[in-house]
Amino acid sequence: MSATEHDAGSSSVSELPPSSKLVYKVLEYEGAMTQEEIALESRLCPRTVRYALGTLMDHDVVDSRVSLADARQSKYWIEE
């Protein structure tokens, strides 16, 4: 991802709720994670993480895929 693309993604994130910004930063630093992993890392409750991920996905900032390790969970990451 180029610096310009990264800045464009960050500018749209800056207008989102604080929980979404925190989840975005966790994914930015840690890479692909499940909702449970994000909740543990961010210390947000699972419901707040679900809301934040939904908001990020609605703004096309985060993408997801079913986890290969556990099909009951999805992995989330920042779209490039």
PDB file of C-alpha atoms in Angstrom:
ATOM      1  CA  MET A   1       0.000   0.000   0.000  1.00  0.00           C
ATOM      2  CA  SER A   2       1.400   3.399  -0.909  1.00  0.00           C
ATOM      3  CA  ALA A   3       1.555   6.276   1.562  1.00  0.00           C
ATOM      4  CA  THR A   4      -1.184   8.085  -0.354  1.00  0.00           C
ATOM      5  CA  GLU A   5      -3.532   5.093  -0.167  1.00  0.00           C
ATOM      6  CA  HIS A   6      -2.754   4.623   3.526  1.00  0.00           C
ATOM      7  CA  ASP A   7      -3.459   8.312   4.220  1.00  0.00           C
ATOM      8  CA  ALA A   8      -6.755   8.099   2.309  1.00  0.00           C
ATOM      9  CA  GLY A   9      -7.846   5.135   4.464  1.00  0.00           C
ATOM     10  CA  SER A  10      -6.754   6.893   7.641  1.00  0.00           C
ATOM     11  CA  SER A  11      -8.652  10.081   6.782  1.00  0.00           C
ATOM     12  CA  SER A  12     -11.933   8.162   6.462  1.00  0.00           C
ATOM     13  CA  VAL A  13     -11.194   6.391   9.767  1.00  0.00           C
ATOM     14  CA  SER A  14     -10.625   9.722  11.525  1.00  0.00           C
ATOM     15  CA  GLU A  15     -14.324  10.500  11.154  1.00  0.00           C
ATOM     16  CA  LEU A  16     -15.462   7.224  12.772  1.00  0.00           C
ATOM     17  CA  PRO A  17     -16.366   6.528  16.425  1.00  0.00           C
ATOM     18  CA  PRO A  18     -13.504   6.016  18.921  1.00  0.00           C
ATOM     19  CA  SER A  19     -14.109   2.248  19.157  1.00  0.00           C
ATOM     20  CA  SER A  20     -13.741   1.906  15.390  1.00  0.00           C
ATOM     21  CA  LYS A  21     -10.509   3.909  15.463  1.00  0.00           C
ATOM     22  CA  LEU A  22      -9.110   1.670  18.199  1.00  0.00           C
ATOM     23  CA  VAL A  23     -10.051  -1.540  16.347  1.00  0.00           C
ATOM     24  CA  TYR A  24      -8.478  -0.104  13.183  1.00  0.00           C
ATOM     25  CA  LYS A  25      -5.225   0.653  15.046  1.00  0.00           C
ATOM     26  CA  VAL A  26      -5.154  -2.831  16.594  1.00  0.00           C
ATOM     27  CA  LEU A  27      -5.534  -4.399  13.132  1.00  0.00           C
ATOM     28  CA  GLU A  28      -2.952  -1.992  11.715  1.00  0.00           C
ATOM     29  CA  TYR A  29      -0.338  -3.037  14.291  1.00  0.00           C
ATOM     30  CA  GLU A  30      -1.223  -6.723  14.794  1.00  0.00           C
ATOM     31  CA  GLY A  31      -2.457  -7.813  11.352  1.00  0.00           C
ATOM     32  CA  ALA A  32      -5.381 -10.175  10.724  1.00  0.00           C
ATOM     33  CA  MET A  33      -7.274 -11.130  13.880  1.00  0.00           C
ATOM     34  CA  THR A  34     -10.557 -12.688  15.022  1.00  0.00           C
ATOM     35  CA  GLN A  35     -13.172 -10.696  16.947  1.00  0.00           C
ATOM     36  CA  GLU A  36     -12.102 -12.465  20.136  1.00  0.00           C
ATOM     37  CA  GLU A  37      -8.440 -11.602  19.580  1.00  0.00           C
ATOM     38  CA  ILE A  38      -9.340  -7.971  18.857  1.00  0.00           C
ATOM     39  CA  ALA A  39     -11.417  -7.810  22.062  1.00  0.00           C
ATOM     40  CA  LEU A  40      -8.520  -9.190  24.108  1.00  0.00           C
ATOM     41  CA  GLU A  41      -5.946  -6.870  22.533  1.00  0.00           C
ATOM     42  CA  SER A  42      -8.101  -3.726  22.656  1.00  0.00           C
ATOM     43  CA  ARG A  43      -9.789  -4.511  25.998  1.00  0.00           C
ATOM     44  CA  LEU A  44     -13.136  -3.628  24.432  1.00  0.00           C
ATOM     45  CA  CYS A  45     -16.172  -5.784  25.124  1.00  0.00           C
ATOM     46  CA  PRO A  46     -17.127  -8.210  22.304  1.00  0.00           C
ATOM     47  CA  ARG A  47     -20.307  -6.279  21.502  1.00  0.00           C
ATOM     48  CA  THR A  48     -18.330  -3.057  21.002  1.00  0.00           C
ATOM     49  CA  VAL A  49     -15.826  -4.893  18.783  1.00  0.00           C
ATOM     50  CA  ARG A  50     -18.691  -6.249  16.634  1.00  0.00           C
ATOM     51  CA  TYR A  51     -20.124  -2.735  16.277  1.00  0.00           C
ATOM     52  CA  ALA A  52     -16.714  -1.255  15.427  1.00  0.00           C
ATOM     53  CA  LEU A  53     -15.971  -3.948  12.830  1.00  0.00           C
ATOM     54  CA  GLY A  54     -19.406  -3.442  11.273  1.00  0.00           C
ATOM     55  CA  THR A  55     -18.754   0.286  11.015  1.00  0.00           C
ATOM     56  CA  LEU A  56     -15.310  -0.281   9.493  1.00  0.00           C
ATOM     57  CA  MET A  57     -16.715  -2.795   7.009  1.00  0.00           C
ATOM     58  CA  ASP A  58     -19.534  -0.392   6.044  1.00  0.00           C
ATOM     59  CA  HIS A  59     -16.850   2.179   5.183  1.00  0.00           C
ATOM     60  CA  ASP A  60     -14.863  -0.418   3.176  1.00  0.00           C
ATOM     61  CA  VAL A  61     -11.825  -0.074   5.437  1.00  0.00           C
ATOM     62  CA  VAL A  62     -11.788  -3.639   6.831  1.00  0.00           C
ATOM     63  CA  ASP A  63     -12.444  -6.966   5.124  1.00  0.00           C
ATOM     64  CA  SER A  64     -13.058 -10.448   6.530  1.00  0.00           C
ATOM     65  CA  ARG A  65     -12.841 -14.117   5.664  1.00  0.00           C
ATOM     66  CA  VAL A  66     -13.775 -17.305   7.504  1.00  0.00           C
ATOM     67  CA  SER A  67     -10.853 -18.492   9.613  1.00  0.00           C
ATOM     68  CA  LEU A  68      -9.182 -21.652   8.335  1.00  0.00           C
ATOM     69  CA  ALA A  69      -8.281 -22.652  11.903  1.00  0.00           C
ATOM     70  CA  ASP A  70     -11.900 -22.381  13.149  1.00  0.00           C
ATOM     71  CA  ALA A  71     -14.738 -22.040  10.638  1.00  0.00           C
ATOM     72  CA  ARG A  72     -16.982 -20.597  13.381  1.00  0.00           C
ATOM     73  CA  GLN A  73     -14.885 -17.427  13.410  1.00  0.00           C
ATOM     74  CA  SER A  74     -13.790 -14.860  10.864  1.00  0.00           C
ATOM     75  CA  LYS A  75     -10.460 -13.121  10.483  1.00  0.00           C
ATOM     76  CA  TYR A  76     -10.523  -9.354   9.942  1.00  0.00           C
ATOM     77  CA  TRP A  77      -7.838  -7.187   8.367  1.00  0.00           C
ATOM     78  CA  ILE A  78      -7.349  -3.726   6.889  1.00  0.00           C
ATOM     79  CA  GLU A  79      -8.138  -3.617   3.167  1.00  0.00           C
ATOM     80  CA  GLU A  80      -5.244  -2.620   0.961  1.00  0.00           C
TER      81      GLU A  80
END
